[in-house]
Amino acid sequence: MWGCGGRRRRRVLFGLLLLATGLAAMLRFNWSTLVPRLLWGRVMGLQAENSQFLLEGMPFRILGGSIHYFRVPRLHWKDRLLKMRACGLNTLTTYVPWNLHEATRGKFDFTGNLDLKAFITIASQVGLWVILRPGPYICSEWDLGGLPSWLLQDPEMQLRTTYKGFTEAVDAYFDQLMKQVVPLQYKRGGPIIAVQVENEYGSYFQDSNYMPYIKMALLNRGIVELLMTSDNKDGLPVGIVEGALATINFQKLEKGIGIHLDVVQHKKPMLVMEYWTGWFDSWGGPHFVYDADDMVNTIEQILKLGASINLYMFHGGTNFGFMNGAVHFDHYKPVVTSYDYDALLTEAGDYTSKYFKLRQLLSKMLEQPLPLPPLIYNKASYGVIQMQQYFSLWEVMSLLLQPIKSELPVNMENLQVNNGNGQAYGYVLYETLIPGDGQLNSGGHVRDRAQVFINTWFIGYLDYTQEDLWIPPGQGYRLLRLLVENCGRVNYGPRLNDQRKGLIGDIFINKTALRNFKIYSLPMDLNFMQRIRWSSYWNAMPDSSVGPAFFRGTLRVEKKPQDTFLKTVGWEKGAVFVNGQNLGRYWNVGPQSTLYLPETLLHQGDNEIIIFEEHTAGRIIESTDLPFLGKTKYVD
């Protein structure tokens, strides 16, 4: 019937059918699994099988160390990572600070010192794998554990739960963050071999649906590598989530520590996600240190158990600006500016005895010889810097600032500033008129520390322990001023939802609540400091230098800048700004009395030093090549 022509037509139709079938199959095929196989041969990734890790089917031990890119100047990233590799470590771990990447709601920053992709890429280039700890909560002795302060504008906010206001914010943040890191995963040819689900949730546990939500938030946005959780032994039972490997945090190896892990996950490899190489410091306390021999001996014991390990911290760095956290259990204790942590590298990246002792241990274990450690950066001593100019805070307010008027006190986060995002850090000044004298009572509403003035006359402090202050008698109505400092939000524990700053409620005089406030926002951020720096109202230094005021001097650099330290002896409490950048806080209660000034903030020629002093000012500040972090005390 068809004849020869019909047979030819049948063959053509059959060929077209085969082509169409093939195209349909190709469209259904999961090319995301084939591309890594063809390009990189990476399909299995890091696996937690029985008692050991496997990387692409081969036995693998994680020898990790923590460095946080946001605590280290970008110019120094490669140096610190090369030093990690030369110590014998094979894996970098880093947190991701939400409050820096989305400082203003809906505006995301992954540039400059926040270029996470660049940091991870450099780690890969020097031969390190990466374990990413994206939060959203990171603890880390960082303000509010890395959560942005604008979350607290919602009076009903429940952080780290499935409260709608929180999960909507996390979803929007993860939408942007995962675009940065998903292409850098192992199965995409990148260095990220594992991703942590939240952080130490077992120590905070409030919502049984929260960890599954965070896990799915990662998976739904393209995370395909091994998932992990991280907790101390007490938090392990409730901090886990199905489908994620549980890891443990500690400093001293207790007998039977592996049993805690085996109870929650049978026959899985042991990873100490945080082996604490030192400890952090709080204002008014000592500088904590941890014995180098104890550290190395414990690491050796952990490795003899067949376990993997991550050193927290390998290099601590600095809490630049106002980003330090705080602890508040029995007492409120803000964390200092230095995050030296008594780690293997100092705050400025220099080697310690811990570094060389661990390098010696690991060099004996590893088959390949270790790279030579890089040379350290020279430190400079630029000498004494004389303060030459002065700008009183009272003049700043009257000449440069407009107040917010409110019948009631308004907390920092809910001030109508910053395009509706409130104020995150710094100071707030509250003014109101009062009649006569009497007893001023804070009602426990000062967060965290207030200097109290009648007009410009300082009369005392209010804080967590000092809630009452006597107002001396005077004529008629007088101006009561409270300069309130946010000293750092709690980063760990059950008080996260109670971290609004400034005046968070009524204050009273003779048991009567005060009303009709003028409120001045003093964030001391880049924009604020620009107005101060370029103002024409600076005056010559007075004979008696007292705060609150700004003091200005010049640091002269003749050649290529080098790292240095600014000695704050002779000053009481405040912050130091170099060419507009906030180095961090100082306080004469110690322990630290120097601030790390990296070369990246300096340039050849004249460099502007501005000190905001709350109370007792010095007349000089000294640049030195040696840090002083305070009297030491061994961690117990």
PDB file of N, CA and C in Angstrom, residues 519-566:
ATOM      1  N   ILE A 519      14.575  63.784  72.093  1.00  0.00           N
ATOM      2  CA  ILE A 519      15.454  62.613  71.971  1.00  0.00           C
ATOM      3  C   ILE A 519      16.399  62.837  70.793  1.00  0.00           C
ATOM      4  N   TYR A 520      17.697  62.687  71.050  1.00  0.00           N
ATOM      5  CA  TYR A 520      18.728  62.868  70.029  1.00  0.00           C
ATOM      6  C   TYR A 520      19.361  61.519  69.713  1.00  0.00           C
ATOM      7  N   SER A 521      19.334  61.156  68.446  1.00  0.00           N
ATOM      8  CA  SER A 521      19.955  59.916  67.990  1.00  0.00           C
ATOM      9  C   SER A 521      21.439  60.154  67.722  1.00  0.00           C
ATOM     10  N   LEU A 522      22.297  59.378  68.371  1.00  0.00           N
ATOM     11  CA  LEU A 522      23.754  59.522  68.243  1.00  0.00           C
ATOM     12  C   LEU A 522      24.363  58.169  67.859  1.00  0.00           C
ATOM     13  N   PRO A 523      24.131  57.697  66.635  1.00  0.00           N
ATOM     14  CA  PRO A 523      24.601  56.364  66.249  1.00  0.00           C
ATOM     15  C   PRO A 523      26.108  56.287  66.071  1.00  0.00           C
ATOM     16  N   MET A 524      26.740  57.429  65.811  1.00  0.00           N
ATOM     17  CA  MET A 524      28.192  57.497  65.581  1.00  0.00           C
ATOM     18  C   MET A 524      28.624  56.533  64.481  1.00  0.00           C
ATOM     19  N   ASP A 525      27.793  56.422  63.456  1.00  0.00           N
ATOM     20  CA  ASP A 525      28.129  55.633  62.283  1.00  0.00           C
ATOM     21  C   ASP A 525      28.861  56.531  61.283  1.00  0.00           C
ATOM     22  N   LEU A 526      29.120  56.020  60.081  1.00  0.00           N
ATOM     23  CA  LEU A 526      29.892  56.779  59.099  1.00  0.00           C
ATOM     24  C   LEU A 526      29.245  58.113  58.760  1.00  0.00           C
ATOM     25  N   ASN A 527      27.931  58.113  58.531  1.00  0.00           N
ATOM     26  CA  ASN A 527      27.251  59.358  58.165  1.00  0.00           C
ATOM     27  C   ASN A 527      27.306  60.379  59.298  1.00  0.00           C
ATOM     28  N   PHE A 528      27.071  59.908  60.515  1.00  0.00           N
ATOM     29  CA  PHE A 528      27.113  60.791  61.672  1.00  0.00           C
ATOM     30  C   PHE A 528      28.501  61.388  61.832  1.00  0.00           C
ATOM     31  N   MET A 529      29.531  60.532  61.726  1.00  0.00           N
ATOM     32  CA  MET A 529      30.894  61.006  61.926  1.00  0.00           C
ATOM     33  C   MET A 529      31.339  61.944  60.804  1.00  0.00           C
ATOM     34  N   GLN A 530      30.804  61.761  59.612  1.00  0.00           N
ATOM     35  CA  GLN A 530      31.137  62.695  58.536  1.00  0.00           C
ATOM     36  C   GLN A 530      30.696  64.113  58.886  1.00  0.00           C
ATOM     37  N   ARG A 531      29.524  64.238  59.487  1.00  0.00           N
ATOM     38  CA  ARG A 531      29.033  65.554  59.874  1.00  0.00           C
ATOM     39  C   ARG A 531      29.928  66.165  60.958  1.00  0.00           C
ATOM     40  N   ILE A 532      30.389  65.330  61.873  1.00  0.00           N
ATOM     41  CA  ILE A 532      31.291  65.818  62.920  1.00  0.00           C
ATOM     42  C   ILE A 532      32.629  66.242  62.310  1.00  0.00           C
ATOM     43  N   ARG A 533      33.184  65.376  61.457  1.00  0.00           N
ATOM     44  CA  ARG A 533      34.523  65.607  60.904  1.00  0.00           C
ATOM     45  C   ARG A 533      34.591  66.904  60.096  1.00  0.00           C
ATOM     46  N   TRP A 534      33.567  67.143  59.279  1.00  0.00           N
ATOM     47  CA  TRP A 534      33.623  68.283  58.368  1.00  0.00           C
ATOM     48  C   TRP A 534      32.962  69.538  58.921  1.00  0.00           C
ATOM     49  N   SER A 535      32.592  69.484  60.189  1.00  0.00           N
ATOM     50  CA  SER A 535      31.990  70.664  60.810  1.00  0.00           C
ATOM     51  C   SER A 535      33.031  71.781  60.969  1.00  0.00           C
ATOM     52  N   SER A 536      32.567  73.012  60.902  1.00  0.00           N
ATOM     53  CA  SER A 536      33.446  74.179  61.096  1.00  0.00           C
ATOM     54  C   SER A 536      33.434  74.653  62.550  1.00  0.00           C
ATOM     55  N   TYR A 537      32.811  73.885  63.436  1.00  0.00           N
ATOM     56  CA  TYR A 537      32.630  74.338  64.817  1.00  0.00           C
ATOM     57  C   TYR A 537      33.668  73.783  65.793  1.00  0.00           C
ATOM     58  N   TRP A 538      34.710  73.125  65.278  1.00  0.00           N
ATOM     59  CA  TRP A 538      35.753  72.622  66.166  1.00  0.00           C
ATOM     60  C   TRP A 538      36.461  73.787  66.851  1.00  0.00           C
ATOM     61  N   ASN A 539      36.826  73.573  68.131  1.00  0.00           N
ATOM     62  CA  ASN A 539      37.508  74.599  68.926  1.00  0.00           C
ATOM     63  C   ASN A 539      38.889  74.115  69.341  1.00  0.00           C
ATOM     64  N   ALA A 540      39.750  75.044  69.736  1.00  0.00           N
ATOM     65  CA  ALA A 540      41.044  74.671  70.309  1.00  0.00           C
ATOM     66  C   ALA A 540      40.816  73.967  71.649  1.00  0.00           C
ATOM     67  N   MET A 541      41.749  73.095  72.023  1.00  0.00           N
ATOM     68  CA  MET A 541      41.613  72.345  73.273  1.00  0.00           C
ATOM     69  C   MET A 541      41.509  73.294  74.463  1.00  0.00           C
ATOM     70  N   PRO A 542      40.548  73.049  75.357  1.00  0.00           N
ATOM     71  CA  PRO A 542      40.426  73.886  76.559  1.00  0.00           C
ATOM     72  C   PRO A 542      41.455  73.475  77.609  1.00  0.00           C
ATOM     73  N   ASP A 543      41.598  74.289  78.657  1.00  0.00           N
ATOM     74  CA  ASP A 543      42.530  73.963  79.736  1.00  0.00           C
ATOM     75  C   ASP A 543      42.077  72.713  80.487  1.00  0.00           C
ATOM     76  N   SER A 544      40.762  72.583  80.667  1.00  0.00           N
ATOM     77  CA  SER A 544      40.204  71.420  81.370  1.00  0.00           C
ATOM     78  C   SER A 544      39.407  70.588  80.370  1.00  0.00           C
ATOM     79  N   SER A 545      39.893  69.388  80.085  1.00  0.00           N
ATOM     80  CA  SER A 545      39.282  68.557  79.046  1.00  0.00           C
ATOM     81  C   SER A 545      38.362  67.517  79.672  1.00  0.00           C
ATOM     82  N   VAL A 546      37.065  67.748  79.573  1.00  0.00           N
ATOM     83  CA  VAL A 546      36.098  66.786  80.092  1.00  0.00           C
ATOM     84  C   VAL A 546      35.059  66.493  79.017  1.00  0.00           C
ATOM     85  N   GLY A 547      34.396  65.351  79.164  1.00  0.00           N
ATOM     86  CA  GLY A 547      33.367  64.960  78.233  1.00  0.00           C
ATOM     87  C   GLY A 547      31.988  65.212  78.814  1.00  0.00           C
ATOM     88  N   PRO A 548      30.959  64.846  78.079  1.00  0.00           N
ATOM     89  CA  PRO A 548      31.048  64.154  76.789  1.00  0.00           C
ATOM     90  C   PRO A 548      31.443  65.113  75.660  1.00  0.00           C
ATOM     91  N   ALA A 549      32.456  64.682  74.896  1.00  0.00           N
ATOM     92  CA  ALA A 549      32.968  65.538  73.833  1.00  0.00           C
ATOM     93  C   ALA A 549      33.798  64.716  72.859  1.00  0.00           C
ATOM     94  N   PHE A 550      34.029  65.322  71.694  1.00  0.00           N
ATOM     95  CA  PHE A 550      34.900  64.750  70.676  1.00  0.00           C
ATOM     96  C   PHE A 550      36.236  65.487  70.719  1.00  0.00           C
ATOM     97  N   PHE A 551      37.330  64.736  70.604  1.00  0.00           N
ATOM     98  CA  PHE A 551      38.666  65.298  70.618  1.00  0.00           C
ATOM     99  C   PHE A 551      39.389  64.824  69.360  1.00  0.00           C
ATOM    100  N   ARG A 552      40.137  65.743  68.714  1.00  0.00           N
ATOM    101  CA  ARG A 552      40.743  65.419  67.426  1.00  0.00           C
ATOM    102  C   ARG A 552      42.246  65.704  67.427  1.00  0.00           C
ATOM    103  N   GLY A 553      42.993  64.762  66.823  1.00  0.00           N
ATOM    104  CA  GLY A 553      44.422  64.930  66.637  1.00  0.00           C
ATOM    105  C   GLY A 553      44.847  64.286  65.329  1.00  0.00           C
ATOM    106  N   THR A 554      46.142  64.323  65.043  1.00  0.00           N
ATOM    107  CA  THR A 554      46.657  63.826  63.762  1.00  0.00           C
ATOM    108  C   THR A 554      47.763  62.813  63.994  1.00  0.00           C
ATOM    109  N   LEU A 555      47.629  61.650  63.340  1.00  0.00           N
ATOM    110  CA  LEU A 555      48.676  60.632  63.327  1.00  0.00           C
ATOM    111  C   LEU A 555      49.390  60.737  61.982  1.00  0.00           C
ATOM    112  N   ARG A 556      50.681  60.992  62.042  1.00  0.00           N
ATOM    113  CA  ARG A 556      51.470  61.194  60.825  1.00  0.00           C
ATOM    114  C   ARG A 556      52.178  59.902  60.437  1.00  0.00           C
ATOM    115  N   VAL A 557      51.972  59.466  59.186  1.00  0.00           N
ATOM    116  CA  VAL A 557      52.631  58.269  58.649  1.00  0.00           C
ATOM    117  C   VAL A 557      53.541  58.721  57.509  1.00  0.00           C
ATOM    118  N   GLU A 558      54.854  58.540  57.682  1.00  0.00           N
ATOM    119  CA  GLU A 558      55.817  59.020  56.694  1.00  0.00           C
ATOM    120  C   GLU A 558      55.992  58.056  55.524  1.00  0.00           C
ATOM    121  N   LYS A 559      55.927  56.746  55.787  1.00  0.00           N
ATOM    122  CA  LYS A 559      56.145  55.753  54.746  1.00  0.00           C
ATOM    123  C   LYS A 559      54.895  54.888  54.603  1.00  0.00           C
ATOM    124  N   LYS A 560      55.061  53.721  53.996  1.00  0.00           N
ATOM    125  CA  LYS A 560      53.927  52.808  53.850  1.00  0.00           C
ATOM    126  C   LYS A 560      53.370  52.464  55.235  1.00  0.00           C
ATOM    127  N   PRO A 561      52.033  52.564  55.419  1.00  0.00           N
ATOM    128  CA  PRO A 561      51.450  52.295  56.739  1.00  0.00           C
ATOM    129  C   PRO A 561      51.702  50.853  57.201  1.00  0.00           C
ATOM    130  N   GLN A 562      51.783  50.703  58.509  1.00  0.00           N
ATOM    131  CA  GLN A 562      51.899  49.396  59.142  1.00  0.00           C
ATOM    132  C   GLN A 562      50.889  49.298  60.274  1.00  0.00           C
ATOM    133  N   ASP A 563      50.545  48.058  60.643  1.00  0.00           N
ATOM    134  CA  ASP A 563      49.668  47.853  61.795  1.00  0.00           C
ATOM    135  C   ASP A 563      50.269  48.513  63.032  1.00  0.00           C
ATOM    136  N   THR A 564      49.400  49.017  63.898  1.00  0.00           N
ATOM    137  CA  THR A 564      49.841  49.586  65.166  1.00  0.00           C
ATOM    138  C   THR A 564      48.732  49.396  66.194  1.00  0.00           C
ATOM    139  N   PHE A 565      48.970  49.883  67.406  1.00  0.00           N
ATOM    140  CA  PHE A 565      47.990  49.819  68.485  1.00  0.00           C
ATOM    141  C   PHE A 565      47.907  51.187  69.137  1.00  0.00           C
ATOM    142  N   LEU A 566      46.701  51.610  69.498  1.00  0.00           N
ATOM    143  CA  LEU A 566      46.507  52.888  70.167  1.00  0.00           C
ATOM    144  C   LEU A 566      46.289  52.651  71.648  1.00  0.00           C
TER     145      LEU A 566
END
